[in-house]
mmCIF file of C-alpha atoms and ligand atoms in Angstrom:
data_model
loop_
_atom_site.group_PDB
_atom_site.id
_atom_site.type_symbol
_atom_site.label_atom_id
_atom_site.label_comp_id
_atom_site.label_asym_id
_atom_site.label_seq_id
_atom_site.Cartn_x
_atom_site.Cartn_y
_atom_site.Cartn_z
ATOM 1 C CA MET A 30 0.000 0.000 0.000
ATOM 2 C CA PRO A 31 1.323 3.536 -0.761
ATOM 3 C CA GLU A 32 2.614 5.565 2.215
ATOM 4 C CA PRO A 33 1.184 8.994 3.078
ATOM 5 C CA HIS A 34 3.565 11.969 3.288
ATOM 6 C CA HIS A 35 1.626 14.039 5.836
ATOM 7 C CA LEU A 36 3.167 13.895 9.340
ATOM 8 C CA PHE A 37 -0.192 13.300 11.015
ATOM 9 C CA LEU A 38 -1.124 10.337 8.812
ATOM 10 C CA ARG A 39 2.371 8.857 9.088
ATOM 11 C CA ALA A 40 2.301 9.058 12.886
ATOM 12 C CA CYS A 41 -1.152 7.390 12.958
ATOM 13 C CA LEU A 42 0.341 4.478 11.006
ATOM 14 C CA ASN A 43 3.413 4.258 13.274
ATOM 15 C CA LEU A 44 5.684 5.424 10.435
ATOM 16 C CA PRO A 45 8.749 7.596 11.216
ATOM 17 C CA THR A 46 8.335 11.415 11.126
ATOM 18 C CA GLU A 47 10.903 14.226 11.476
ATOM 19 C CA ARG A 48 8.855 15.741 14.337
ATOM 20 C CA THR A 49 5.684 15.033 16.316
ATOM 21 C CA PRO A 50 2.479 16.244 14.628
ATOM 22 C CA VAL A 51 -0.071 18.162 16.696
ATOM 23 C CA TRP A 52 -3.787 18.914 16.451
ATOM 24 C CA ILE A 53 -6.205 19.781 19.250
ATOM 25 C CA MET A 54 -9.674 18.515 20.071
ATOM 26 C CA ARG A 55 -12.182 21.404 19.734
ATOM 27 C CA GLN A 56 -9.526 23.438 17.938
ATOM 28 C CA ALA A 57 -12.350 25.312 16.192
ATOM 29 C CA GLY A 58 -14.617 26.873 18.794
ATOM 30 C CA ARG A 59 -15.698 29.579 21.148
ATOM 31 C CA TYR A 60 -12.211 30.516 22.424
ATOM 32 C CA LEU A 61 -11.500 32.021 18.954
ATOM 33 C CA PRO A 62 -12.967 35.495 18.309
ATOM 34 C CA GLU A 63 -13.084 34.715 14.570
ATOM 35 C CA TYR A 64 -15.259 31.653 15.377
ATOM 36 C CA MET A 65 -17.675 33.770 17.438
ATOM 37 C CA SER A 66 -18.032 36.169 14.553
ATOM 38 C CA ILE A 67 -18.892 33.400 12.034
ATOM 39 C CA ARG A 68 -21.255 31.740 14.529
ATOM 40 C CA GLN A 69 -23.089 35.027 14.875
ATOM 41 C CA GLN A 70 -23.318 35.263 11.106
ATOM 42 C CA ALA A 71 -24.839 31.749 11.020
ATOM 43 C CA GLY A 72 -27.373 32.595 13.764
ATOM 44 C CA ASP A 73 -26.560 29.673 16.062
ATOM 45 C CA PHE A 74 -24.303 26.654 16.424
ATOM 46 C CA LEU A 75 -26.571 24.160 14.633
ATOM 47 C CA ASN A 76 -27.074 26.496 11.660
ATOM 48 C CA LEU A 77 -23.306 26.819 11.485
ATOM 49 C CA CYS A 78 -22.939 23.015 11.323
ATOM 50 C CA LYS A 79 -25.510 22.914 8.510
ATOM 51 C CA ASN A 80 -23.907 25.649 6.403
ATOM 52 C CA PRO A 81 -21.065 24.031 4.389
ATOM 53 C CA GLU A 82 -19.419 27.353 3.457
ATOM 54 C CA LEU A 83 -19.364 28.715 7.031
ATOM 55 C CA ALA A 84 -18.494 25.307 8.555
ATOM 56 C CA THR A 85 -15.545 25.177 6.152
ATOM 57 C CA GLN A 86 -14.401 28.634 7.241
ATOM 58 C CA VAL A 87 -14.397 27.722 10.950
ATOM 59 C CA THR A 88 -12.652 24.397 10.235
ATOM 60 C CA LEU A 89 -9.799 26.306 8.593
ATOM 61 C CA GLN A 90 -9.518 29.100 11.187
ATOM 62 C CA PRO A 91 -7.233 27.224 13.621
ATOM 63 C CA ILE A 92 -5.152 25.839 10.722
ATOM 64 C CA ASP A 93 -4.507 29.346 9.380
ATOM 65 C CA ARG A 94 -3.915 30.872 12.809
ATOM 66 C CA PHE A 95 -1.708 28.201 14.437
ATOM 67 C CA GLY A 96 -0.312 25.974 11.658
ATOM 68 C CA LEU A 97 -1.711 22.773 13.176
ATOM 69 C CA ASP A 98 -0.856 19.474 11.463
ATOM 70 C CA ALA A 99 -4.441 18.286 10.865
ATOM 71 C CA ALA A 100 -7.886 19.803 10.394
ATOM 72 C CA ILE A 101 -11.027 18.294 11.957
ATOM 73 C CA LEU A 102 -14.400 18.526 10.277
ATOM 74 C CA PHE A 103 -16.556 21.138 12.004
ATOM 75 C CA SER A 104 -19.782 19.439 13.031
ATOM 76 C CA ASP A 105 -21.185 17.713 16.113
ATOM 77 C CA ILE A 106 -21.695 14.102 17.168
ATOM 78 C CA LEU A 107 -25.391 14.803 17.847
ATOM 79 C CA VAL A 108 -26.344 15.394 14.204
ATOM 80 C CA VAL A 109 -26.613 11.581 13.943
ATOM 81 C CA PRO A 110 -29.488 11.183 16.470
ATOM 82 C CA GLU A 111 -31.129 14.186 14.809
ATOM 83 C CA ALA A 112 -30.856 12.470 11.414
ATOM 84 C CA MET A 113 -32.455 9.373 13.023
ATOM 85 C CA GLY A 114 -35.501 11.470 13.868
ATOM 86 C CA MET A 115 -34.849 13.039 17.290
ATOM 87 C CA GLY A 116 -35.316 16.749 17.979
ATOM 88 C CA LEU A 117 -31.950 18.432 18.669
ATOM 89 C CA SER A 118 -31.382 21.841 20.229
ATOM 90 C CA PHE A 119 -28.576 23.577 22.064
ATOM 91 C CA GLY A 120 -30.158 25.496 24.935
ATOM 92 C CA SER A 121 -27.993 28.311 26.264
ATOM 93 C CA GLY A 122 -26.033 27.110 29.289
ATOM 94 C CA GLU A 123 -27.510 23.669 29.919
ATOM 95 C CA GLY A 124 -25.899 21.971 26.907
ATOM 96 C CA PRO A 125 -27.549 19.893 24.188
ATOM 97 C CA LEU A 126 -31.145 18.578 24.343
ATOM 98 C CA LEU A 127 -32.464 15.526 22.445
ATOM 99 C CA GLU A 128 -36.224 15.090 22.535
ATOM 100 C CA PRO A 129 -38.174 12.983 23.209
ATOM 101 C CA PRO A 130 -35.672 10.680 24.968
ATOM 102 C CA ILE A 131 -35.530 6.936 24.201
ATOM 103 C CA ARG A 132 -37.023 5.115 27.198
ATOM 104 C CA ASN A 133 -38.887 2.080 25.816
ATOM 105 C CA ARG A 134 -39.340 -0.194 22.818
ATOM 106 C CA SER A 135 -41.773 2.102 20.988
ATOM 107 C CA ASP A 136 -39.384 5.074 21.343
ATOM 108 C CA LEU A 137 -36.744 2.855 19.772
ATOM 109 C CA GLU A 138 -39.038 1.778 16.929
ATOM 110 C CA ARG A 139 -39.665 5.446 16.079
ATOM 111 C CA LEU A 140 -36.009 5.954 15.114
ATOM 112 C CA HIS A 141 -35.443 5.641 11.408
ATOM 113 C CA PRO A 142 -32.476 3.968 9.769
ATOM 114 C CA PHE A 143 -30.764 6.804 7.991
ATOM 115 C CA ASP A 144 -28.866 7.315 4.778
ATOM 116 C CA PRO A 145 -25.972 9.686 5.548
ATOM 117 C CA GLU A 146 -25.809 10.793 1.905
ATOM 118 C CA GLN A 147 -29.399 12.078 2.244
ATOM 119 C CA GLU A 148 -30.052 13.327 5.773
ATOM 120 C CA LEU A 149 -26.463 14.406 6.387
ATOM 121 C CA ASP A 150 -25.730 15.622 2.869
ATOM 122 C CA TYR A 151 -24.642 18.966 4.362
ATOM 123 C CA VAL A 152 -21.799 17.168 6.195
ATOM 124 C CA MET A 153 -20.683 15.526 2.951
ATOM 125 C CA GLU A 154 -20.727 18.872 1.154
ATOM 126 C CA THR A 155 -18.727 20.437 4.005
ATOM 127 C CA ILE A 156 -16.112 17.675 3.697
ATOM 128 C CA ARG A 157 -15.760 18.228 -0.052
ATOM 129 C CA THR A 158 -15.521 22.009 0.405
ATOM 130 C CA ILE A 159 -12.890 21.724 3.154
ATOM 131 C CA ARG A 160 -10.767 19.348 1.064
ATOM 132 C CA LYS A 161 -10.848 21.802 -1.859
ATOM 133 C CA ARG A 162 -10.002 24.762 0.357
ATOM 134 C CA LEU A 163 -7.237 22.860 2.211
ATOM 135 C CA ASP A 164 -5.615 21.920 -1.095
ATOM 136 C CA ASP A 165 -3.648 19.144 0.669
ATOM 137 C CA ARG A 166 -1.931 21.492 3.147
ATOM 138 C CA VAL A 167 -2.856 19.129 6.016
ATOM 139 C CA PRO A 168 -5.096 16.057 6.224
ATOM 140 C CA LEU A 169 -8.770 16.251 7.221
ATOM 141 C CA ILE A 170 -10.090 14.168 10.141
ATOM 142 C CA GLY A 171 -13.727 13.030 10.169
ATOM 143 C CA PHE A 172 -15.478 11.807 13.303
ATOM 144 C CA SER A 173 -18.477 10.297 15.004
ATOM 145 C CA GLY A 174 -19.592 9.694 18.558
ATOM 146 C CA SER A 175 -19.362 6.080 19.746
ATOM 147 C CA PRO A 176 -22.631 4.151 20.048
ATOM 148 C CA TRP A 177 -22.424 4.239 23.866
ATOM 149 C CA THR A 178 -21.751 7.994 24.017
ATOM 150 C CA LEU A 179 -24.516 8.776 21.504
ATOM 151 C CA ALA A 180 -26.878 6.492 23.455
ATOM 152 C CA THR A 181 -26.204 8.423 26.701
ATOM 153 C CA TYR A 182 -27.525 11.619 25.087
ATOM 154 C CA MET A 183 -30.450 9.806 23.430
ATOM 155 C CA VAL A 184 -31.610 8.003 26.594
ATOM 156 C CA GLU A 185 -30.917 10.805 29.096
ATOM 157 C CA GLY A 186 -32.336 13.416 26.696
ATOM 158 C CA GLY A 187 -29.163 15.513 26.944
ATOM 159 C CA SER A 188 -26.072 15.825 29.124
ATOM 160 C CA SER A 189 -26.093 13.942 32.404
ATOM 161 C CA LYS A 190 -24.342 13.821 35.777
ATOM 162 C CA ASN A 191 -25.190 10.312 36.995
ATOM 163 C CA PHE A 192 -26.342 8.559 33.819
ATOM 164 C CA SER A 193 -29.158 7.100 35.923
ATOM 165 C CA ARG A 194 -31.573 6.406 33.044
ATOM 166 C CA ILE A 195 -29.127 4.693 30.732
ATOM 167 C CA LYS A 196 -27.428 2.755 33.511
ATOM 168 C CA GLY A 197 -30.806 1.631 34.863
ATOM 169 C CA MET A 198 -31.637 0.467 31.337
ATOM 170 C CA MET A 199 -28.270 -1.279 31.006
ATOM 171 C CA TYR A 200 -28.830 -3.359 34.155
ATOM 172 C CA ASP A 201 -32.603 -3.946 33.929
ATOM 173 C CA GLN A 202 -33.286 -4.017 30.173
ATOM 174 C CA PRO A 203 -30.002 -4.833 28.440
ATOM 175 C CA GLU A 204 -31.908 -6.105 25.372
ATOM 176 C CA LEU A 205 -33.553 -2.683 24.948
ATOM 177 C CA LEU A 206 -30.211 -0.881 25.280
ATOM 178 C CA ASN A 207 -28.575 -3.365 22.902
ATOM 179 C CA GLY A 208 -31.378 -2.727 20.407
ATOM 180 C CA LEU A 209 -30.433 0.951 20.448
ATOM 181 C CA LEU A 210 -26.679 0.289 20.366
ATOM 182 C CA ASN A 211 -27.046 -2.086 17.392
ATOM 183 C CA ARG A 212 -28.875 0.584 15.425
ATOM 184 C CA LEU A 213 -26.135 3.043 16.282
ATOM 185 C CA VAL A 214 -23.395 0.638 15.186
ATOM 186 C CA GLU A 215 -25.033 0.448 11.788
ATOM 187 C CA ALA A 216 -25.639 4.206 11.568
ATOM 188 C CA VAL A 217 -22.105 5.172 12.636
ATOM 189 C CA THR A 218 -20.488 2.637 10.289
ATOM 190 C CA ARG A 219 -22.464 4.027 7.349
ATOM 191 C CA TYR A 220 -21.817 7.594 8.415
ATOM 192 C CA LEU A 221 -18.033 7.192 8.713
ATOM 193 C CA ASN A 222 -17.829 5.258 5.432
ATOM 194 C CA ALA A 223 -19.718 8.087 3.726
ATOM 195 C CA GLN A 224 -17.288 10.632 5.247
ATOM 196 C CA ILE A 225 -14.378 8.554 3.894
ATOM 197 C CA ARG A 226 -15.963 8.391 0.421
ATOM 198 C CA HIS A 227 -16.347 12.180 0.413
ATOM 199 C CA GLY A 228 -12.743 12.803 1.434
ATOM 200 C CA VAL A 229 -11.862 12.570 5.142
ATOM 201 C CA GLN A 230 -8.385 11.061 5.468
ATOM 202 C CA ALA A 231 -8.663 9.663 9.026
ATOM 203 C CA VAL A 232 -11.575 9.132 11.413
ATOM 204 C CA GLN A 233 -11.873 9.533 15.163
ATOM 205 C CA ILE A 234 -14.543 7.825 17.257
ATOM 206 C CA PHE A 235 -15.288 9.888 20.400
ATOM 207 C CA ASP A 236 -16.296 7.811 23.411
ATOM 208 C CA THR A 237 -16.561 10.755 25.754
ATOM 209 C CA TRP A 238 -18.614 8.807 28.314
ATOM 210 C CA GLY A 239 -16.967 5.373 28.175
ATOM 211 C CA GLY A 240 -15.225 6.281 31.422
ATOM 212 C CA VAL A 241 -18.427 6.220 33.479
ATOM 213 C CA LEU A 242 -18.691 2.432 32.978
ATOM 214 C CA GLY A 243 -17.134 -0.400 34.983
ATOM 215 C CA HIS A 244 -14.505 -2.526 33.245
ATOM 216 C CA ARG A 245 -16.879 -5.340 32.165
ATOM 217 C CA GLU A 246 -19.595 -2.915 31.123
ATOM 218 C CA PHE A 247 -17.118 -0.845 29.090
ATOM 219 C CA LEU A 248 -16.005 -3.953 27.202
ATOM 220 C CA GLU A 249 -19.556 -5.201 26.623
ATOM 221 C CA PHE A 250 -21.558 -2.022 25.964
ATOM 222 C CA SER A 251 -18.967 0.361 24.573
ATOM 223 C CA LEU A 252 -15.805 -1.258 23.228
ATOM 224 C CA ALA A 253 -17.492 -4.253 21.555
ATOM 225 C CA ASN A 254 -19.641 -1.847 19.539
ATOM 226 C CA MET A 255 -16.709 0.369 18.550
ATOM 227 C CA GLN A 256 -14.904 -2.801 17.493
ATOM 228 C CA LYS A 257 -17.791 -3.733 15.173
ATOM 229 C CA ILE A 258 -17.593 -0.273 13.604
ATOM 230 C CA VAL A 259 -13.825 -0.504 13.103
ATOM 231 C CA ALA A 260 -14.314 -3.889 11.408
ATOM 232 C CA GLY A 261 -16.944 -2.395 9.070
ATOM 233 C CA LEU A 262 -14.961 0.661 7.928
ATOM 234 C CA ASP A 263 -13.419 1.069 4.484
ATOM 235 C CA LYS A 264 -9.843 1.485 5.578
ATOM 236 C CA THR A 265 -8.610 2.596 2.166
ATOM 237 C CA GLY A 266 -9.618 6.042 0.941
ATOM 238 C CA PRO A 267 -10.579 7.043 -2.635
ATOM 239 C CA ASP A 268 -6.945 8.195 -3.042
ATOM 240 C CA GLY A 269 -5.684 4.665 -2.308
ATOM 241 C CA LEU A 270 -4.101 5.665 1.008
ATOM 242 C CA PRO A 271 -4.879 3.909 4.297
ATOM 243 C CA VAL A 272 -7.503 5.698 6.447
ATOM 244 C CA PRO A 273 -6.390 5.457 10.090
ATOM 245 C CA VAL A 274 -9.000 4.971 12.808
ATOM 246 C CA ILE A 275 -8.517 6.734 16.169
ATOM 247 C CA LEU A 276 -10.428 5.585 19.273
ATOM 248 C CA PHE A 277 -10.653 8.268 21.928
ATOM 249 C CA ALA A 278 -12.339 7.062 25.110
ATOM 250 C CA LYS A 279 -12.183 9.566 27.965
ATOM 251 C CA GLY A 280 -11.387 8.147 31.405
ATOM 252 C CA CYS A 281 -10.541 4.747 29.928
ATOM 253 C CA GLY A 282 -6.797 4.416 30.583
ATOM 254 C CA ALA A 283 -7.567 1.276 32.607
ATOM 255 C CA HIS A 284 -8.838 -0.453 29.449
ATOM 256 C CA LEU A 285 -5.915 0.540 27.222
ATOM 257 C CA GLU A 286 -4.823 -2.994 26.255
ATOM 258 C CA ALA A 287 -8.368 -3.912 25.235
ATOM 259 C CA MET A 288 -8.705 -0.761 23.120
ATOM 260 C CA ALA A 289 -5.339 -1.443 21.467
ATOM 261 C CA ALA A 290 -6.643 -4.878 20.428
ATOM 262 C CA SER A 291 -9.807 -3.459 18.807
ATOM 263 C CA GLY A 292 -8.384 -3.120 15.301
ATOM 264 C CA CYS A 293 -7.963 0.677 15.535
ATOM 265 C CA HIS A 294 -4.690 2.328 14.493
ATOM 266 C CA VAL A 295 -4.506 4.945 17.258
ATOM 267 C CA VAL A 296 -5.728 5.145 20.852
ATOM 268 C CA GLY A 297 -6.421 8.654 22.175
ATOM 269 C CA LEU A 298 -5.557 9.140 25.848
ATOM 270 C CA ASP A 299 -6.834 11.656 28.360
ATOM 271 C CA TRP A 300 -4.354 13.206 30.820
ATOM 272 C CA THR A 301 -4.847 10.702 33.661
ATOM 273 C CA THR A 302 -2.536 8.105 32.053
ATOM 274 C CA ASP A 303 1.253 8.467 31.800
ATOM 275 C CA ILE A 304 1.936 8.284 28.078
ATOM 276 C CA GLY A 305 5.337 6.598 28.577
ATOM 277 C CA GLU A 306 3.702 3.789 30.566
ATOM 278 C CA ALA A 307 0.897 3.619 28.000
ATOM 279 C CA ARG A 308 3.497 3.075 25.287
ATOM 280 C CA GLN A 309 4.995 0.190 27.240
ATOM 281 C CA ARG A 310 1.543 -1.314 27.658
ATOM 282 C CA VAL A 311 0.535 -1.193 23.977
ATOM 283 C CA GLN A 312 4.020 -2.231 22.756
ATOM 284 C CA GLY A 313 3.810 -0.601 19.360
ATOM 285 C CA ARG A 314 0.524 -2.332 18.420
ATOM 286 C CA VAL A 315 -1.111 1.080 18.000
ATOM 287 C CA ALA A 316 0.001 4.699 17.845
ATOM 288 C CA LEU A 317 -0.983 6.989 20.753
ATOM 289 C CA GLN A 318 -2.618 10.410 20.727
ATOM 290 C CA GLY A 319 -2.624 12.849 23.614
ATOM 291 C CA ASN A 320 -2.415 13.709 26.347
ATOM 292 C CA LEU A 321 -1.796 17.088 27.937
ATOM 293 C CA ASP A 322 -4.281 18.261 30.581
ATOM 294 C CA PRO A 323 -6.328 20.998 28.810
ATOM 295 C CA ALA A 324 -6.004 23.061 32.013
ATOM 296 C CA VAL A 325 -2.268 23.499 31.308
ATOM 297 C CA LEU A 326 -3.449 26.170 28.851
ATOM 298 C CA TYR A 327 -4.357 28.338 31.861
ATOM 299 C CA ALA A 328 -0.645 28.449 32.813
ATOM 300 C CA SER A 329 2.129 30.736 31.522
ATOM 301 C CA PRO A 330 3.725 30.130 28.096
ATOM 302 C CA GLU A 331 6.910 28.922 29.824
ATOM 303 C CA ARG A 332 5.008 26.379 31.930
ATOM 304 C CA ILE A 333 3.060 25.246 28.845
ATOM 305 C CA ARG A 334 6.379 24.586 27.078
ATOM 306 C CA GLN A 335 7.656 22.553 30.040
ATOM 307 C CA GLU A 336 4.506 20.467 30.275
ATOM 308 C CA ALA A 337 4.446 19.797 26.522
ATOM 309 C CA ALA A 338 8.104 18.723 26.709
ATOM 310 C CA ARG A 339 7.228 16.412 29.601
ATOM 311 C CA VAL A 340 4.668 14.535 27.465
ATOM 312 C CA LEU A 341 7.032 14.358 24.479
ATOM 313 C CA THR A 342 9.917 13.136 26.662
ATOM 314 C CA ALA A 343 7.757 10.575 28.451
ATOM 315 C CA TYR A 344 6.770 9.076 25.096
ATOM 316 C CA GLY A 345 10.381 9.159 23.891
ATOM 317 C CA PRO A 346 11.960 9.384 20.407
ATOM 318 C CA HIS A 347 9.760 6.680 18.873
ATOM 319 C CA PRO A 348 7.331 6.773 15.968
ATOM 320 C CA GLY A 349 3.595 6.715 16.625
ATOM 321 C CA LEU A 350 2.836 9.844 18.690
ATOM 322 C CA ILE A 351 0.229 12.423 17.768
ATOM 323 C CA PHE A 352 0.302 15.304 20.224
ATOM 324 C CA ASN A 353 -3.080 16.520 21.461
ATOM 325 C CA LEU A 354 -4.801 17.596 24.642
ATOM 326 C CA GLY A 355 -6.470 14.912 26.757
ATOM 327 C CA HIS A 356 -9.848 16.511 25.937
ATOM 328 C CA GLY A 357 -11.155 19.621 24.189
ATOM 329 C CA ILE A 358 -10.006 23.230 24.600
ATOM 330 C CA ALA A 359 -12.148 25.201 27.074
ATOM 331 C CA PRO A 360 -14.107 28.229 25.756
ATOM 332 C CA ASP A 361 -12.255 30.560 28.183
ATOM 333 C CA CYS A 362 -8.817 29.586 26.881
ATOM 334 C CA HIS A 363 -6.677 32.411 25.488
ATOM 335 C CA PRO A 364 -5.702 31.806 21.828
ATOM 336 C CA GLU A 365 -2.109 32.952 22.539
ATOM 337 C CA LYS A 366 -1.717 29.957 24.852
ATOM 338 C CA VAL A 367 -2.628 27.615 22.033
ATOM 339 C CA ALA A 368 -0.017 29.325 19.846
ATOM 340 C CA SER A 369 2.610 28.710 22.585
ATOM 341 C CA LEU A 370 1.646 25.054 22.789
ATOM 342 C CA VAL A 371 1.796 24.446 19.045
ATOM 343 C CA GLN A 372 5.216 26.184 18.818
ATOM 344 C CA ALA A 373 6.510 24.141 21.749
ATOM 345 C CA VAL A 374 5.497 20.834 20.162
ATOM 346 C CA GLN A 375 6.589 21.663 16.641
ATOM 347 C CA GLY A 376 9.949 23.032 17.828
ATOM 348 C CA PHE A 377 10.708 20.174 20.226
ATOM 349 C CA GLN A 378 13.853 18.090 19.726
ATOM 350 C CA HIS A 379 14.674 14.996 21.763
ATOM 351 C CA GLU A 380 17.965 15.418 23.646
ATOM 352 C CA SER A 381 19.396 12.207 22.180
ATOM 353 C CA ARG A 382 19.200 13.714 18.696
ATOM 354 C CA HIS A 383 21.453 16.619 19.828
ATOM 355 C CA PRO A 384 24.679 14.987 20.966
HETATM 356 O O1 CP3 B 11 -12.884 19.401 17.565
HETATM 357 C C1 CP3 B 11 -13.330 20.219 16.742
HETATM 358 O O2 CP3 B 11 -12.863 21.356 16.571
HETATM 359 C C2 CP3 B 11 -14.466 19.761 15.827
HETATM 360 C C3 CP3 B 11 -15.778 20.096 16.226
HETATM 361 C C4 CP3 B 11 -16.520 19.304 17.300
HETATM 362 C C5 CP3 B 11 -17.573 19.888 18.032
HETATM 363 N N1 CP3 B 11 -18.172 18.930 18.788
HETATM 364 C C6 CP3 B 11 -17.972 21.294 17.932
HETATM 365 C C7 CP3 B 11 -18.783 21.881 19.004
HETATM 366 C C8 CP3 B 11 -16.442 17.969 17.691
HETATM 367 C C9 CP3 B 11 -15.460 16.903 17.260
HETATM 368 C C10 CP3 B 11 -17.502 17.746 18.628
HETATM 369 C C11 CP3 B 11 -17.802 16.444 19.235
HETATM 370 C C12 CP3 B 11 -18.721 16.368 20.385
HETATM 371 N N2 CP3 B 11 -19.910 16.999 20.547
HETATM 372 C C13 CP3 B 11 -18.525 15.502 21.498
HETATM 373 C C14 CP3 B 11 -17.384 14.558 21.676
HETATM 374 C C15 CP3 B 11 -16.138 15.268 22.060
HETATM 375 C C16 CP3 B 11 -16.136 15.836 23.446
HETATM 376 O O3 CP3 B 11 -16.029 17.071 23.550
HETATM 377 O O4 CP3 B 11 -16.200 15.060 24.385
HETATM 378 C C17 CP3 B 11 -19.624 15.683 22.358
HETATM 379 C C18 CP3 B 11 -19.846 14.980 23.686
HETATM 380 C C19 CP3 B 11 -20.505 16.608 21.745
HETATM 381 C C20 CP3 B 11 -21.840 17.068 22.239
HETATM 382 C C21 CP3 B 11 -21.782 18.512 22.519
HETATM 383 N N3 CP3 B 11 -21.783 19.478 21.539
HETATM 384 C C22 CP3 B 11 -21.668 19.151 23.781
HETATM 385 C C23 CP3 B 11 -21.664 18.462 25.120
HETATM 386 C C24 CP3 B 11 -21.565 20.528 23.522
HETATM 387 C C25 CP3 B 11 -21.328 21.626 24.511
HETATM 388 C C26 CP3 B 11 -22.507 22.405 24.847
HETATM 389 C C27 CP3 B 11 -22.042 23.754 25.370
HETATM 390 O O5 CP3 B 11 -22.782 24.709 25.145
HETATM 391 O O6 CP3 B 11 -20.963 23.846 25.937
HETATM 392 C C28 CP3 B 11 -21.633 20.710 22.122
HETATM 393 C C29 CP3 B 11 -21.591 21.989 21.377
HETATM 394 C C30 CP3 B 11 -20.380 22.221 20.532
HETATM 395 N N4 CP3 B 11 -19.834 21.304 19.675
HETATM 396 C C31 CP3 B 11 -19.662 23.440 20.417
HETATM 397 C C32 CP3 B 11 -18.674 23.241 19.444
HETATM 398 C C33 CP3 B 11 -17.683 24.236 18.917
HETATM 399 C C34 CP3 B 11 -19.984 24.729 21.129
HETATM 400 C C35 CP3 B 11 -21.154 25.300 20.415
HETATM 401 C C36 CP3 B 11 -21.205 26.800 20.458
HETATM 402 O O7 CP3 B 11 -20.648 27.450 19.538
HETATM 403 O O8 CP3 B 11 -21.848 27.339 21.374
#
């Protein structure tokens, strides 16, 4: 198979790179004044996601401003439940709402199987527009929520603190929950394959809420479903290059070996795991992405540089690292701090290479 030349794609495939590539979860967002201005032009966040021209502009903003090594499609994981027939809104302050929530068999039957080329045609058009506008400067990452994480929003009806509804369902009516998860496996597989057909060059599956599960429950209700998706993906793009799959499961460092055996190319780590130890544990079977605490961006530029160097040194001078935060950038982050971080990573040299 041909080898990619982009640093990000090479690192995902464990191929050697002259330096560590860096991108940042939520790199396009409210901390950027230029994002706020486009969002205002769109009216609200969901309109922005559905406007391919404006969604393209906000996708490119952090690339132009910081020189990051990959772009990520601007969209949201919750457009999938909306395309399956649920009502989606982003209330100010309280986060996303999905209505009516899925609580029984008839709620489940109301969901429709969806064709991503139809209901999410605006995402496909955004992907094509971004690829044109990027002109191969950096690769484009597509994404989806994991079935478990999407199900938490669909069953709870929005964000949750205790996950009482979905966990009650998991223990008392596992067949109902599995009915929902199976539909999501099919939807996400189709969705990501459509993104790949339209031009994304890597995909990331976000399991933001995998970490609220016990070990057995994570394997059964979250990881097994992500594994089915990975198995069903077209791992060669229209350009003939391999399309790496990144699994990011927040709070799931304890299940690292199991994730590394899922068939994915990259495991994304949050900041609670030491990345050097993680590398020992996965033994080169997958590349790793992460894992600076996003709160480091509240510190001084000098401290940011030190903390970035700590992650890079802990991983060591080996292939297979994609630098990222352990979760998304906070809306109150100062853009200058992100610039310091990107410079620190891109300018970093391992001591052993400087005799
Ligand atoms: O990373 C990127 O730059 C790409 C864009 C992206 C967004 N959401 C934009 C967004 C991605 C990859 C996501 C994924 C997403 N959405 C996840 C998984 C990743 C994670 O953060 O854990 C989740 C759980 C969601 C659901 C969601 N969407 C939540 C909980 C919220 C926050 C609600 C709030 O008001 O804080 C959103 C909204 C959202 N998604 C924003 C952005 C830029 C903020 C919307 C705004 O402009 O007000």
